[in-house]
Short mmCIF file of C-alpha atoms in Angstrom, two decimals:
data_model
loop_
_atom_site.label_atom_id
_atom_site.label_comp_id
_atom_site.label_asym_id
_atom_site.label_seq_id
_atom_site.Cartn_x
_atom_site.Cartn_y
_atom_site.Cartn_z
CA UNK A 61 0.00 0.00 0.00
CA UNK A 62 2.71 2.31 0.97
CA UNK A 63 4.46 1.54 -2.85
CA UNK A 64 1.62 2.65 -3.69
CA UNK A 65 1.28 5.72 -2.66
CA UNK A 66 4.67 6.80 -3.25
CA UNK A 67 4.14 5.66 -6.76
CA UNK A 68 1.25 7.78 -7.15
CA UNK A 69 2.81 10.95 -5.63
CA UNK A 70 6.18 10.16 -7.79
CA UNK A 71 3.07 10.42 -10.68
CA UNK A 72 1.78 13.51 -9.53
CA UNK A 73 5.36 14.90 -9.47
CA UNK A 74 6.27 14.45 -12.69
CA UNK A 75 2.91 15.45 -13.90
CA UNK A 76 3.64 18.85 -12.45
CA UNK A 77 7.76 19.07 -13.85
CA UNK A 78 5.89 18.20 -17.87
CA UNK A 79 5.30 21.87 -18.67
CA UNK A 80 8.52 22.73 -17.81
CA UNK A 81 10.06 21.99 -20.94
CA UNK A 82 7.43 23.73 -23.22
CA UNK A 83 8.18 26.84 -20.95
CA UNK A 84 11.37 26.56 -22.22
CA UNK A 85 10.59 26.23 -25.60
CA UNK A 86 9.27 29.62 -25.01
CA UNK A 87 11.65 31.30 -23.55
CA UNK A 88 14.23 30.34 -26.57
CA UNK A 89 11.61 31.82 -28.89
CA UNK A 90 12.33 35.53 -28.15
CA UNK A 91 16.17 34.75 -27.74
CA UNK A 92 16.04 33.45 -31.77
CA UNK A 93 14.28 36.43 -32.50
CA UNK A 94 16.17 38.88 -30.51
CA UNK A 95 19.36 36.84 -32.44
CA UNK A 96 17.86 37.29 -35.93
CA UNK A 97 17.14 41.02 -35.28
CA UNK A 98 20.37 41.05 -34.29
CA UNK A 99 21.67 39.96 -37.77
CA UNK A 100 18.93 41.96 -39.53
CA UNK A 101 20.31 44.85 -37.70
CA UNK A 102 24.56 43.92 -38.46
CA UNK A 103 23.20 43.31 -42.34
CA UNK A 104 21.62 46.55 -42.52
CA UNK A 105 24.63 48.64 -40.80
CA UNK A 106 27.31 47.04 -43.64
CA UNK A 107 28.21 50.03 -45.78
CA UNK A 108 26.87 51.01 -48.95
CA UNK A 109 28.90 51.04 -51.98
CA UNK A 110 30.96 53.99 -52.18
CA UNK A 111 29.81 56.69 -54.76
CA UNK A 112 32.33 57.26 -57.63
CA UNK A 113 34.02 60.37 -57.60
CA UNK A 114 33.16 61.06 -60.83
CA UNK A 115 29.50 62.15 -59.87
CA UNK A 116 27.50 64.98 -62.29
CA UNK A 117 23.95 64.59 -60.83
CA UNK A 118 24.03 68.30 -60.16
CA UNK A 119 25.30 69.66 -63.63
CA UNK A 120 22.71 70.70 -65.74
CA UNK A 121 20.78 68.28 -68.32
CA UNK A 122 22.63 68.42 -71.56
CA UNK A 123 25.73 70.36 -70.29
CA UNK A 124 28.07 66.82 -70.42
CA UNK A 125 28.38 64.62 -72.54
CA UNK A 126 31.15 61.48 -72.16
CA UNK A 127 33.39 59.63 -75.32
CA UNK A 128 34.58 56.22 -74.47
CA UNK A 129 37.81 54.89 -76.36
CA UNK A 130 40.17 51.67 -76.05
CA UNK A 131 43.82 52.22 -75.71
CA UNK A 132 45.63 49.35 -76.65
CA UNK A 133 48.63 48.87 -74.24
CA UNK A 134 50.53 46.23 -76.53
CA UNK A 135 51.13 48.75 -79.61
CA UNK A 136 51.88 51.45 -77.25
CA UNK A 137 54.57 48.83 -75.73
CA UNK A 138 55.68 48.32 -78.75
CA UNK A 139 55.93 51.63 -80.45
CA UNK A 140 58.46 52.26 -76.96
CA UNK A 141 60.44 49.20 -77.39
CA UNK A 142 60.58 48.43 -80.92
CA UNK A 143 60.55 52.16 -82.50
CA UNK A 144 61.34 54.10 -79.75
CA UNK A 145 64.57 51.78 -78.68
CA UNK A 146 62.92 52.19 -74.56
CA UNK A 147 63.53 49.13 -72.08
CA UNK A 148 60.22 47.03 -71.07
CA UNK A 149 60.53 48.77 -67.76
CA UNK A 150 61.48 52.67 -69.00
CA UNK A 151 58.34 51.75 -71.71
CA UNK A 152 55.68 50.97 -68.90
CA UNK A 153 56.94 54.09 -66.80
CA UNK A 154 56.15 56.11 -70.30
CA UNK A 155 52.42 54.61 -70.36
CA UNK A 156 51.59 54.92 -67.00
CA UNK A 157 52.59 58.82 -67.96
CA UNK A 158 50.78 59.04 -70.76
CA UNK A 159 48.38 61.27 -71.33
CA UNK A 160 46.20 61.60 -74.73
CA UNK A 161 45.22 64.57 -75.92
CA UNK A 162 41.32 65.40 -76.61
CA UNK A 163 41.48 64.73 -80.49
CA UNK A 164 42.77 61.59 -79.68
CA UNK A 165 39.82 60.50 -77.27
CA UNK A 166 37.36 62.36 -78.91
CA UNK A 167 38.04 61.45 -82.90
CA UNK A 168 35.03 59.54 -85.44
CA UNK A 169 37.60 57.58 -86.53
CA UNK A 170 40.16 56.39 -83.75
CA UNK A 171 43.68 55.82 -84.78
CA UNK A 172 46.35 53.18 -83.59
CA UNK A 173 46.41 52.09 -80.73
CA UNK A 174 43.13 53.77 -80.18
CA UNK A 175 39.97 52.04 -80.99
CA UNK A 176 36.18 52.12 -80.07
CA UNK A 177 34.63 49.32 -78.29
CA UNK A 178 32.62 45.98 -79.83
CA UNK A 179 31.07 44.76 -77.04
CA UNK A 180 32.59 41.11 -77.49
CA UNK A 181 32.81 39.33 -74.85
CA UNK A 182 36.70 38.45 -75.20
CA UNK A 183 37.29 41.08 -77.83
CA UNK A 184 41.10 41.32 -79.44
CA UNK A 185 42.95 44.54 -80.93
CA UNK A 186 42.02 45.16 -84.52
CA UNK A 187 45.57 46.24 -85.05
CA UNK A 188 47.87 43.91 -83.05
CA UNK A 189 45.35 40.86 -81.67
CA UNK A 190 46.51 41.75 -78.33
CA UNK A 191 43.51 40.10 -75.88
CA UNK A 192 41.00 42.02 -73.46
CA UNK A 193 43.71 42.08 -71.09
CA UNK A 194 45.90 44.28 -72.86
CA UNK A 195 42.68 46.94 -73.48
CA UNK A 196 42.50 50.00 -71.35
CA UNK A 197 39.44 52.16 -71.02
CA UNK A 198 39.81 55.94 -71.73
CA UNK A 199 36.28 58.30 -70.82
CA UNK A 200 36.49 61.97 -71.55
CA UNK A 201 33.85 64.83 -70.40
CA UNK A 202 33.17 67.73 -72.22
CA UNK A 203 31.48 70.17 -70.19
CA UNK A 204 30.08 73.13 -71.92
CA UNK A 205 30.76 76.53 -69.97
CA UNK A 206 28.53 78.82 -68.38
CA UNK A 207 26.49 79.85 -65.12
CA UNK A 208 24.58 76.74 -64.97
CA UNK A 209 27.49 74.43 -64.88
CA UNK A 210 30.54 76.54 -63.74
CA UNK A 211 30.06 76.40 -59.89
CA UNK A 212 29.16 72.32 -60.53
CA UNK A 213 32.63 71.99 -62.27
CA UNK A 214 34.71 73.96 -59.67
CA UNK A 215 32.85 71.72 -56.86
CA UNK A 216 33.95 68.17 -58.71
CA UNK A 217 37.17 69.39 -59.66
CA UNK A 218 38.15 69.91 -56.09
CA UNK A 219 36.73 66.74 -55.01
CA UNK A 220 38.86 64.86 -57.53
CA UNK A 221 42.39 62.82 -56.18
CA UNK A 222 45.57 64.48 -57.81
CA UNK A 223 47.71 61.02 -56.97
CA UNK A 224 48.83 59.96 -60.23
CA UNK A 225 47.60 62.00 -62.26
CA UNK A 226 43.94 59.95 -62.44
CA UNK A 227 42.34 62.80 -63.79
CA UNK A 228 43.25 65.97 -66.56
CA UNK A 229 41.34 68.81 -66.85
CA UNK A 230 41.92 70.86 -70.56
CA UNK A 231 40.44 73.67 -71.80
CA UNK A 232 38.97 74.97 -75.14
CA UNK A 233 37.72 77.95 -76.24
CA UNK A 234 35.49 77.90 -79.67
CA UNK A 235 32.46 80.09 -81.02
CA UNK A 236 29.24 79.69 -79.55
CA UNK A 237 27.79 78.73 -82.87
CA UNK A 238 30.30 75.87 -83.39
CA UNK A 239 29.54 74.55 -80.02
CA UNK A 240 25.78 74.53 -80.57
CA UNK A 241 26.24 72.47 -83.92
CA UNK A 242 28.54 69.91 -82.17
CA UNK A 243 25.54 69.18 -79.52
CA UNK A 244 22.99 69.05 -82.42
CA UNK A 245 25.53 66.75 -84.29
CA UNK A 246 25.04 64.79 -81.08
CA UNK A 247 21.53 65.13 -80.67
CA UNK A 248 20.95 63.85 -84.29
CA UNK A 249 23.03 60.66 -83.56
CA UNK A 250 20.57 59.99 -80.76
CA UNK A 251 17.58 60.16 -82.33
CA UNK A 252 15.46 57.71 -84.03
CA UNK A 253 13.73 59.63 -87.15
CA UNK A 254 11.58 56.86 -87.95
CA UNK A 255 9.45 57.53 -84.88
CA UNK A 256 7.95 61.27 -85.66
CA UNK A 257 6.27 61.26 -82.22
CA UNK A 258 8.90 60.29 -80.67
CA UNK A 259 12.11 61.98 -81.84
CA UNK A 260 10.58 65.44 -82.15
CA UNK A 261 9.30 65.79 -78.06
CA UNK A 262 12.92 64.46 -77.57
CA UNK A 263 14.71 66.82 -79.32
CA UNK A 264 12.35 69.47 -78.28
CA UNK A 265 12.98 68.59 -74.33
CA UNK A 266 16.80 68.46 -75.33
CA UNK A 267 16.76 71.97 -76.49
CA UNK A 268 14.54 73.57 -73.78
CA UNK A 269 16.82 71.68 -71.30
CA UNK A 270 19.96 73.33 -72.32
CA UNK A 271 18.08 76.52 -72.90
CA UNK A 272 16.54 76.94 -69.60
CA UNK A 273 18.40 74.01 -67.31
CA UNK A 274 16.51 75.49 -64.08
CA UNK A 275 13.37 74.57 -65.02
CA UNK A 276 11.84 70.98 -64.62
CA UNK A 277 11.22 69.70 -68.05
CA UNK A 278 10.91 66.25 -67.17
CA UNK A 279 8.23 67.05 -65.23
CA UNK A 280 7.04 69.44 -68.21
CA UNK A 281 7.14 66.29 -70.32
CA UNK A 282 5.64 63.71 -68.53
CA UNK A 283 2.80 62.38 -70.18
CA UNK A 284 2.12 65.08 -72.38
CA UNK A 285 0.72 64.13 -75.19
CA UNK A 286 1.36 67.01 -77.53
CA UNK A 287 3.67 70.64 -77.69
CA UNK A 288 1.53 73.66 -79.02
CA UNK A 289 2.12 76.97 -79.43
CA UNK A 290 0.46 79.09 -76.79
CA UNK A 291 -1.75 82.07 -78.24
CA UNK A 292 -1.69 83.99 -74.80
CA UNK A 293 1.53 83.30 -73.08
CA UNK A 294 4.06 85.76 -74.04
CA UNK A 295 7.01 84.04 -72.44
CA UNK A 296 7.96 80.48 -71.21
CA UNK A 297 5.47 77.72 -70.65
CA UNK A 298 2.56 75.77 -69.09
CA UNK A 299 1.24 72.63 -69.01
CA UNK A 300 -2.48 71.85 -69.44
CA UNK A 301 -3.80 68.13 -69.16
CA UNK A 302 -1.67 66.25 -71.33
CA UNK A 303 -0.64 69.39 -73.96
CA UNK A 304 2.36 71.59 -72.74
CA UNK A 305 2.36 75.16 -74.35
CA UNK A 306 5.65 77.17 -75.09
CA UNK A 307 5.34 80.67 -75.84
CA UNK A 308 5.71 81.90 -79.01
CA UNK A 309 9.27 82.51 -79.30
CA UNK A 310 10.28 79.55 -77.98
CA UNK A 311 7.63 77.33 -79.99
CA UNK A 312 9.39 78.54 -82.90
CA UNK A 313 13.05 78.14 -81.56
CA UNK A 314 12.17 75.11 -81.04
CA UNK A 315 10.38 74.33 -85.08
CA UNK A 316 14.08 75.78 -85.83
CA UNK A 317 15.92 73.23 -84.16
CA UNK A 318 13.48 70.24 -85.34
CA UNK A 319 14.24 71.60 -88.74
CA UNK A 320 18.02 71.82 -88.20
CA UNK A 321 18.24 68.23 -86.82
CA UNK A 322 16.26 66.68 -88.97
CA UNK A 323 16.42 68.21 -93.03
CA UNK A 324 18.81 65.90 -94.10
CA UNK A 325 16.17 63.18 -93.35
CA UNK A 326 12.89 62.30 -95.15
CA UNK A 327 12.93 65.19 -97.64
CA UNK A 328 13.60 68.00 -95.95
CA UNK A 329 12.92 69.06 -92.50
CA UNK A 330 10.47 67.52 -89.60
CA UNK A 331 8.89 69.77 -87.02
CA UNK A 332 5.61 69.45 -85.00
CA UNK A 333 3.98 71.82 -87.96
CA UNK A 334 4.75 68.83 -90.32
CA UNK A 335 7.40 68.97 -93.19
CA UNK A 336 8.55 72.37 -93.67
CA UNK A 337 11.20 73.64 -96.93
CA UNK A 338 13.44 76.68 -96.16
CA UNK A 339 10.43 78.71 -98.03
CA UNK A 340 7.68 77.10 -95.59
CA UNK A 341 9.55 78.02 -92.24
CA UNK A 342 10.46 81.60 -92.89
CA UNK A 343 7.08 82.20 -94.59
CA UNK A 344 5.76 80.48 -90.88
CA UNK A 345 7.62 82.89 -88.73
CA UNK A 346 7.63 85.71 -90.71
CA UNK A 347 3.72 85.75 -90.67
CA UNK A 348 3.84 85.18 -86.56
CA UNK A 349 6.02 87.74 -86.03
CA UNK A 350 9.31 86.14 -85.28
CA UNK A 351 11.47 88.02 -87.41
CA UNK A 352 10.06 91.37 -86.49
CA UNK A 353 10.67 90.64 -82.96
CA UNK A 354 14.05 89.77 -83.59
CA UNK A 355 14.91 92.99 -86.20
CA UNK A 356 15.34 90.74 -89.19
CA UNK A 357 14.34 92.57 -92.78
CA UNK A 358 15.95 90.63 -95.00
CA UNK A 359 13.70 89.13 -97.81
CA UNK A 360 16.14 86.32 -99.07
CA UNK A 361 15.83 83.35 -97.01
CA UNK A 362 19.05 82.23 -97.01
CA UNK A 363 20.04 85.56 -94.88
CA UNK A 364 16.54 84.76 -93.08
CA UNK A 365 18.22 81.08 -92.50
CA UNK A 366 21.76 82.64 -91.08
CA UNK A 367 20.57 85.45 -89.06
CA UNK A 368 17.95 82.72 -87.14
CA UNK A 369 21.31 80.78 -86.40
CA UNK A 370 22.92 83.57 -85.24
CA UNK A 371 20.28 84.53 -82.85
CA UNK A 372 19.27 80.69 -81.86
CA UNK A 373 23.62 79.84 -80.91
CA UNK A 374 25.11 82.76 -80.04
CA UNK A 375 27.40 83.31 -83.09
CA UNK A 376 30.51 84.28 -82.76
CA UNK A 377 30.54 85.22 -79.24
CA UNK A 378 33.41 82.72 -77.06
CA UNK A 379 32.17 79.67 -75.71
CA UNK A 380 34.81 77.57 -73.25
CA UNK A 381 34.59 74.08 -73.67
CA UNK A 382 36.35 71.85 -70.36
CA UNK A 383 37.33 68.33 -70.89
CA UNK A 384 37.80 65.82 -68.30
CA UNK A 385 40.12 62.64 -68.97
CA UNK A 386 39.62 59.71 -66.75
CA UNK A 387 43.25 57.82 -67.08
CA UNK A 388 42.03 55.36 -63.65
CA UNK A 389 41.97 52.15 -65.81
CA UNK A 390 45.08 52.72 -67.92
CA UNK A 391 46.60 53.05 -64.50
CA UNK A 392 45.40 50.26 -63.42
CA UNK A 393 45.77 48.00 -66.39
CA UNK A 394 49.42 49.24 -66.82
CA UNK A 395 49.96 48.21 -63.18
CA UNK A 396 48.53 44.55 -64.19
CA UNK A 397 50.32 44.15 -67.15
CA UNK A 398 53.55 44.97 -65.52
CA UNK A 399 52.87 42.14 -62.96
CA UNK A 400 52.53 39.44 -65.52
#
């Protein structure tokens, strides 16, 4: 009787000490959690990639614009030791020093050892077969001068490392109109003239951006449907619904640069008035007014043609152009070949 009773109590006991191991399932829950907060918490504290140096988020839109060319360190090499007599040593010294000039980096047709880019996956020299490993990577900025983009390019220079020469600033100086010309050279290259809709909003945004960079064209443009002329604004812009209206003056700087851009293309030129000859857009503005507000009497269109030009670029007043070489992976490609 007595086992029995102690049996019964041993019973209760361990009855009662059951729960205890649930309670401390429990307890380990928060621990796990606290644990993978923990991690959550070391994960999101790692730092971020660091921002390249080379940063122009706060020049204005259309004020840069960046050429990318291939240097080929094996003809280099060789033009040092074969031509130029230079030991393998002297000869890498000489292209870690080297520094192209902006015709170089900037030419339609590169020259040896200078080439433009594929995109092959392993691609070779198309003058010496040299592989990828031998290719260095030259980028060159051309900023265009001026209040908008000045105080921008005075803040990045500063910010830029001198070790090594990683970076060369040059300067330029050339007419406004040839400037102008060179960015709608550019702006033509970009554009696809097959898509009216399209290409003509894009080069209109592209001029009003470099014309006024302050304002918020991309905001201007979004979603709108179609650019009018505005028959009560007398200057600058407004959006309404899904049509933005320019003033007058700019409407038809803007059928001016659609024209320029685009008359070498599908029979003359393009503009949101439809196909206009050189008879059709002075006959447009002359009737609106343009001319007279700008002072121009002439009657032959041709002079009508230049004196536009003059007015829409600048003409002949000085225009400063800056370049800015990036040399950091013919440094570093230089240093790699000299390793092997």
């Amino acid at each position: 009787m007595a086992a029995t009773k102690s049996n019964s109590k041993a019973a209760a006991k361990k009855a009662k000490a059951a729960p205890a191991p649930k309670a401390k399932k429990a307890a380990a829950k928060p621990k796990a959690a606290k644990k993978a907060q923990a991690a959550k918490a070391t994960k999101s504290a790692k730092p971020k990639a660091a921002k390249d140096v080379l940063d122009f988020g706060e020049f204005p839109a259309g004020s840069v614009t960046r050429h990318e060319v291939t240097l080929c360190l094996s003809c280099i090499f060789k033009l040092f030791t074969n031509q130029l007599g230079l030991a393998p040593r002297t000869a890498y010294n000489e292209i870690r020093r080297y520094a192209p000039t902006v015709g170089e980096l900037t030419a339609r047709g590169p020259a040896r050892p200078f080439f433009k880019a594929t995109g092959e996956k392993n691609p070779h020299c198309p003058y010496c077969d040299a592989p990828k490993r031998w290719h260095a990577r030259l980028n060159v900025y051309r900023v265009e001068g001026g209040k908008a983009s000045d105080a921008a390019r005075r803040a990045l220079v500063k910010r830029l490392p001198t070790k090594d020469e990683q970076f060369l600033m040059t300067e330029e100086k050339r007419t406004a109109r040839q400037v102008f010309f060179e960015w709608l050279e550019r702006l033509g290259q970009t554009l696809d003239f097959e898509e009216d809709a399209a290409w003509m909003s894009a080069a209109a945004r592209a001029y009003l951006e470099r014309r006024e960079p302050k304002a918020d064209w991309a905001a201007a443009f979004d979603g709108a449907r179609a650019v009018r002329r505005s028959q009560r604004l007398e200057e600058g812009w407004e959006r309404d619904g899904a049509r933005l209206f320019l003033a007058p003056a700019l409407y038809n700087d803007v059928l001016l640069v659609q024209y320029l851009v685009s008359r070498s293309h599908r029979h003359g030129g393009r503009t949101f008035e439809g196909r206009l000859t050189l008879p059709d857009l002075v006959g447009r503005m002359r009737r609106g007014g343009h001319l007279d507000a700008q002072g121009i009497t002439d009657r032959d269109r041709f002079d009508v043609l230049e004196q536009l030009v003059e007015h829409l670029t600048g003409g002949d007043a000085t225009a400063r152009l800056h370049f800015l070489t990036d040399r950091r992976d013919l440094l570093e490609r230089a240093k790699e070949v000299i390793r092997q």
